[in-house]
Amino acid sequence: MKIIASTSLLFFLIALTNPGLAGDKGENQRQRISSGSKWEELAAYSRALVDGEWIFISGTAGINPKDGTIPESFDAQMDQIFENIKTTLAKADAGLEDIVRLRCYIVDRKYVLPMSKKLHEYLADIRPANLTIVTQLPMDEALIEIEATARKRK
């Protein structure tokens, strides 16, 4: 018991002087990124959350943040989604190249091929992990919503 206590104290002192050993890297503050949407306050979420080198972007629909409109066409919604994601990543000092995972929610499987073409257009060289789910979305006009995870590179 005495050895364990001494070892624990030693590890604590080493970790205190070298935060990287404890997995903290000195970046233990979380940064919230907001788009200013009324839904963020209503549903108690952030557009994105930066935690150290990780960026977690909430589900993003093709809504134009300037006027709240959503285009009718699937391709236009995808373009707006990627504009919204790029804007969010820029606020976190990152870019599309930092994306490591996507979750794509589409309202009909007929959108799998058009979605794949747009993902190839924006992410061909990046090729993040991806999960696609066919489901109903909260907004009737939305045909797709994308959630992204990114990791900042030095």
mmCIF file of N, CA and C in Angstrom, residues 13-75:
data_model
loop_
_atom_site.group_PDB
_atom_site.id
_atom_site.type_symbol
_atom_site.label_atom_id
_atom_site.label_comp_id
_atom_site.label_asym_id
_atom_site.label_seq_id
_atom_site.Cartn_x
_atom_site.Cartn_y
_atom_site.Cartn_z
ATOM 1 N N LEU A 13 3.113 14.182 -9.418
ATOM 2 C CA LEU A 13 4.093 15.260 -9.510
ATOM 3 C C LEU A 13 4.676 15.371 -10.915
ATOM 4 N N ILE A 14 4.939 14.229 -11.559
ATOM 5 C CA ILE A 14 5.456 14.249 -12.926
ATOM 6 C C ILE A 14 4.403 14.827 -13.869
ATOM 7 N N ALA A 15 3.148 14.392 -13.724
ATOM 8 C CA ALA A 15 2.068 14.882 -14.577
ATOM 9 C C ALA A 15 1.830 16.370 -14.374
ATOM 10 N N LEU A 16 2.007 16.827 -13.142
ATOM 11 C CA LEU A 16 1.814 18.243 -12.837
ATOM 12 C C LEU A 16 2.829 19.109 -13.574
ATOM 13 N N THR A 17 4.051 18.620 -13.689
ATOM 14 C CA THR A 17 5.090 19.390 -14.355
ATOM 15 C C THR A 17 5.148 19.129 -15.862
ATOM 16 N N ASN A 18 4.461 18.077 -16.330
ATOM 17 C CA ASN A 18 4.438 17.742 -17.753
ATOM 18 C C ASN A 18 3.025 17.327 -18.137
ATOM 19 N N PRO A 19 2.127 18.289 -18.400
ATOM 20 C CA PRO A 19 0.722 17.980 -18.666
ATOM 21 C C PRO A 19 0.517 16.999 -19.825
ATOM 22 N N GLY A 20 1.440 16.931 -20.766
ATOM 23 C CA GLY A 20 1.289 16.021 -21.899
ATOM 24 C C GLY A 20 1.231 14.560 -21.477
ATOM 25 N N LEU A 21 1.877 14.215 -20.374
ATOM 26 C CA LEU A 21 1.851 12.835 -19.899
ATOM 27 C C LEU A 21 0.466 12.431 -19.428
ATOM 28 N N ALA A 22 -0.275 13.364 -18.931
ATOM 29 C CA ALA A 22 -1.622 13.068 -18.456
ATOM 30 C C ALA A 22 -2.643 13.157 -19.581
ATOM 31 N N GLY A 23 -2.207 13.442 -20.808
ATOM 32 C CA GLY A 23 -3.116 13.516 -21.933
ATOM 33 C C GLY A 23 -3.770 14.875 -22.094
ATOM 34 N N ASP A 24 -3.353 15.853 -21.335
ATOM 35 C CA ASP A 24 -3.995 17.160 -21.355
ATOM 36 C C ASP A 24 -3.388 18.089 -22.389
ATOM 37 N N LYS A 25 -2.082 18.053 -22.573
ATOM 38 C CA LYS A 25 -1.349 18.923 -23.486
ATOM 39 C C LYS A 25 -1.565 20.400 -23.182
ATOM 40 N N GLY A 26 -2.039 20.694 -21.963
ATOM 41 C CA GLY A 26 -2.213 22.074 -21.561
ATOM 42 C C GLY A 26 -3.388 22.771 -22.227
ATOM 43 N N GLU A 27 -4.213 22.034 -22.944
ATOM 44 C CA GLU A 27 -5.341 22.639 -23.665
ATOM 45 C C GLU A 27 -6.649 22.068 -23.131
ATOM 46 N N ASN A 28 -6.932 22.289 -21.870
ATOM 47 C CA ASN A 28 -8.108 21.679 -21.278
ATOM 48 C C ASN A 28 -9.351 22.555 -21.358
ATOM 49 N N GLN A 29 -9.260 23.694 -22.000
ATOM 50 C CA GLN A 29 -10.434 24.548 -22.142
ATOM 51 C C GLN A 29 -11.177 24.206 -23.420
ATOM 52 N N ARG A 30 -12.468 24.145 -23.309
ATOM 53 C CA ARG A 30 -13.293 23.894 -24.485
ATOM 54 C C ARG A 30 -13.794 25.218 -25.034
ATOM 55 N N GLN A 31 -13.777 25.314 -26.334
ATOM 56 C CA GLN A 31 -14.238 26.527 -27.013
ATOM 57 C C GLN A 31 -15.536 26.194 -27.737
ATOM 58 N N ARG A 32 -16.545 26.980 -27.490
ATOM 59 C CA ARG A 32 -17.818 26.819 -28.198
ATOM 60 C C ARG A 32 -17.844 27.774 -29.377
ATOM 61 N N ILE A 33 -18.306 27.259 -30.509
ATOM 62 C CA ILE A 33 -18.477 28.084 -31.698
ATOM 63 C C ILE A 33 -19.967 28.162 -31.977
ATOM 64 N N SER A 34 -20.450 29.378 -32.162
ATOM 65 C CA SER A 34 -21.877 29.599 -32.398
ATOM 66 C C SER A 34 -22.100 30.183 -33.787
ATOM 67 N N SER A 35 -23.225 29.812 -34.380
ATOM 68 C CA SER A 35 -23.617 30.427 -35.646
ATOM 69 C C SER A 35 -24.620 31.555 -35.396
ATOM 70 N N GLY A 36 -25.074 31.666 -34.143
ATOM 71 C CA GLY A 36 -26.069 32.664 -33.810
ATOM 72 C C GLY A 36 -27.498 32.174 -34.020
ATOM 73 N N SER A 37 -27.655 30.916 -34.372
ATOM 74 C CA SER A 37 -28.985 30.352 -34.609
ATOM 75 C C SER A 37 -29.797 30.314 -33.319
ATOM 76 N N LYS A 38 -31.082 30.614 -33.425
ATOM 77 C CA LYS A 38 -31.965 30.546 -32.259
ATOM 78 C C LYS A 38 -32.071 29.116 -31.743
ATOM 79 N N TRP A 39 -31.836 28.145 -32.609
ATOM 80 C CA TRP A 39 -31.962 26.735 -32.226
ATOM 81 C C TRP A 39 -30.861 26.303 -31.268
ATOM 82 N N GLU A 40 -29.696 26.945 -31.342
ATOM 83 C CA GLU A 40 -28.614 26.605 -30.429
ATOM 84 C C GLU A 40 -29.030 26.858 -28.983
ATOM 85 N N GLU A 41 -29.651 27.996 -28.738
ATOM 86 C CA GLU A 41 -30.113 28.325 -27.392
ATOM 87 C C GLU A 41 -31.287 27.430 -26.993
ATOM 88 N N LEU A 42 -32.225 27.261 -27.905
ATOM 89 C CA LEU A 42 -33.421 26.464 -27.624
ATOM 90 C C LEU A 42 -33.080 25.014 -27.288
ATOM 91 N N ALA A 43 -32.169 24.408 -28.039
ATOM 92 C CA ALA A 43 -31.847 22.989 -27.859
ATOM 93 C C ALA A 43 -30.563 22.768 -27.054
ATOM 94 N N ALA A 44 -29.981 23.835 -26.520
ATOM 95 C CA ALA A 44 -28.796 23.750 -25.656
ATOM 96 C C ALA A 44 -27.632 23.022 -26.324
ATOM 97 N N TYR A 45 -27.275 23.484 -27.531
ATOM 98 C CA TYR A 45 -26.117 22.909 -28.209
ATOM 99 C C TYR A 45 -25.283 24.010 -28.826
ATOM 100 N N SER A 46 -24.103 23.640 -29.275
ATOM 101 C CA SER A 46 -23.206 24.571 -29.959
ATOM 102 C C SER A 46 -23.093 24.158 -31.413
ATOM 103 N N ARG A 47 -22.897 25.117 -32.287
ATOM 104 C CA ARG A 47 -22.645 24.810 -33.707
ATOM 105 C C ARG A 47 -21.461 23.871 -33.801
ATOM 106 N N ALA A 48 -20.440 24.166 -32.991
ATOM 107 C CA ALA A 48 -19.277 23.294 -32.914
ATOM 108 C C ALA A 48 -18.645 23.445 -31.541
ATOM 109 N N LEU A 49 -17.890 22.434 -31.190
ATOM 110 C CA LEU A 49 -17.160 22.452 -29.934
ATOM 111 C C LEU A 49 -15.725 22.059 -30.233
ATOM 112 N N VAL A 50 -14.789 22.904 -29.801
ATOM 113 C CA VAL A 50 -13.372 22.611 -29.974
ATOM 114 C C VAL A 50 -12.855 22.159 -28.615
ATOM 115 N N ASP A 51 -12.280 20.981 -28.588
ATOM 116 C CA ASP A 51 -11.725 20.427 -27.355
ATOM 117 C C ASP A 51 -10.297 19.994 -27.653
ATOM 118 N N GLY A 52 -9.339 20.877 -27.317
ATOM 119 C CA GLY A 52 -7.947 20.604 -27.678
ATOM 120 C C GLY A 52 -7.794 20.656 -29.189
ATOM 121 N N GLU A 53 -7.313 19.577 -29.770
ATOM 122 C CA GLU A 53 -7.116 19.528 -31.224
ATOM 123 C C GLU A 53 -8.340 18.994 -31.970
ATOM 124 N N TRP A 54 -9.359 18.589 -31.228
ATOM 125 C CA TRP A 54 -10.565 18.008 -31.832
ATOM 126 C C TRP A 54 -11.648 19.058 -32.032
ATOM 127 N N ILE A 55 -12.342 18.955 -33.164
ATOM 128 C CA ILE A 55 -13.459 19.848 -33.493
ATOM 129 C C ILE A 55 -14.664 18.972 -33.798
ATOM 130 N N PHE A 56 -15.738 19.184 -33.064
ATOM 131 C CA PHE A 56 -16.968 18.422 -33.248
ATOM 132 C C PHE A 56 -18.038 19.380 -33.776
ATOM 133 N N ILE A 57 -18.448 19.162 -35.021
ATOM 134 C CA ILE A 57 -19.421 20.049 -35.655
ATOM 135 C C ILE A 57 -20.791 19.388 -35.623
ATOM 136 N N SER A 58 -21.759 20.094 -35.064
ATOM 137 C CA SER A 58 -23.123 19.578 -34.985
ATOM 138 C C SER A 58 -23.701 19.361 -36.377
ATOM 139 N N GLY A 59 -24.787 18.603 -36.430
ATOM 140 C CA GLY A 59 -25.471 18.364 -37.690
ATOM 141 C C GLY A 59 -25.733 19.678 -38.411
ATOM 142 N N THR A 60 -25.363 19.714 -39.691
ATOM 143 C CA THR A 60 -25.439 20.941 -40.478
ATOM 144 C C THR A 60 -26.319 20.713 -41.691
ATOM 145 N N ALA A 61 -27.397 21.478 -41.777
ATOM 146 C CA ALA A 61 -28.285 21.423 -42.942
ATOM 147 C C ALA A 61 -27.874 22.533 -43.909
ATOM 148 N N GLY A 62 -28.482 22.544 -45.070
ATOM 149 C CA GLY A 62 -28.126 23.510 -46.105
ATOM 150 C C GLY A 62 -28.795 24.858 -45.949
ATOM 151 N N ILE A 63 -28.850 25.362 -44.742
ATOM 152 C CA ILE A 63 -29.506 26.635 -44.454
ATOM 153 C C ILE A 63 -28.520 27.782 -44.668
ATOM 154 N N ASN A 64 -28.932 28.774 -45.422
ATOM 155 C CA ASN A 64 -28.123 29.963 -45.610
ATOM 156 C C ASN A 64 -28.215 30.791 -44.329
ATOM 157 N N PRO A 65 -27.097 30.994 -43.623
ATOM 158 C CA PRO A 65 -27.155 31.708 -42.344
ATOM 159 C C PRO A 65 -27.525 33.184 -42.480
ATOM 160 N N LYS A 66 -27.381 33.750 -43.669
ATOM 161 C CA LYS A 66 -27.690 35.175 -43.856
ATOM 162 C C LYS A 66 -29.187 35.449 -43.868
ATOM 163 N N ASP A 67 -29.951 34.530 -44.494
ATOM 164 C CA ASP A 67 -31.391 34.798 -44.603
ATOM 165 C C ASP A 67 -32.270 33.650 -44.114
ATOM 166 N N GLY A 68 -31.665 32.558 -43.651
ATOM 167 C CA GLY A 68 -32.437 31.442 -43.109
ATOM 168 C C GLY A 68 -33.126 30.582 -44.145
ATOM 169 N N THR A 69 -32.810 30.797 -45.425
ATOM 170 C CA THR A 69 -33.458 30.002 -46.473
ATOM 171 C C THR A 69 -32.694 28.707 -46.715
ATOM 172 N N ILE A 70 -33.396 27.763 -47.315
ATOM 173 C CA ILE A 70 -32.777 26.501 -47.684
ATOM 174 C C ILE A 70 -33.114 26.226 -49.146
ATOM 175 N N PRO A 71 -32.109 25.949 -49.973
ATOM 176 C CA PRO A 71 -32.387 25.724 -51.398
ATOM 177 C C PRO A 71 -33.229 24.463 -51.613
ATOM 178 N N GLU A 72 -33.911 24.417 -52.738
ATOM 179 C CA GLU A 72 -34.746 23.247 -53.043
ATOM 180 C C GLU A 72 -33.926 22.071 -53.528
ATOM 181 N N SER A 73 -32.877 22.310 -54.314
ATOM 182 C CA SER A 73 -32.138 21.197 -54.928
ATOM 183 C C SER A 73 -31.156 20.559 -53.941
ATOM 184 N N PHE A 74 -30.990 19.269 -54.106
ATOM 185 C CA PHE A 74 -30.071 18.515 -53.256
ATOM 186 C C PHE A 74 -28.644 19.045 -53.396
ATOM 187 N N ASP A 75 -28.184 19.237 -54.631
ATOM 188 C CA ASP A 75 -26.823 19.724 -54.856
ATOM 189 C C ASP A 75 -26.586 21.089 -54.212
#
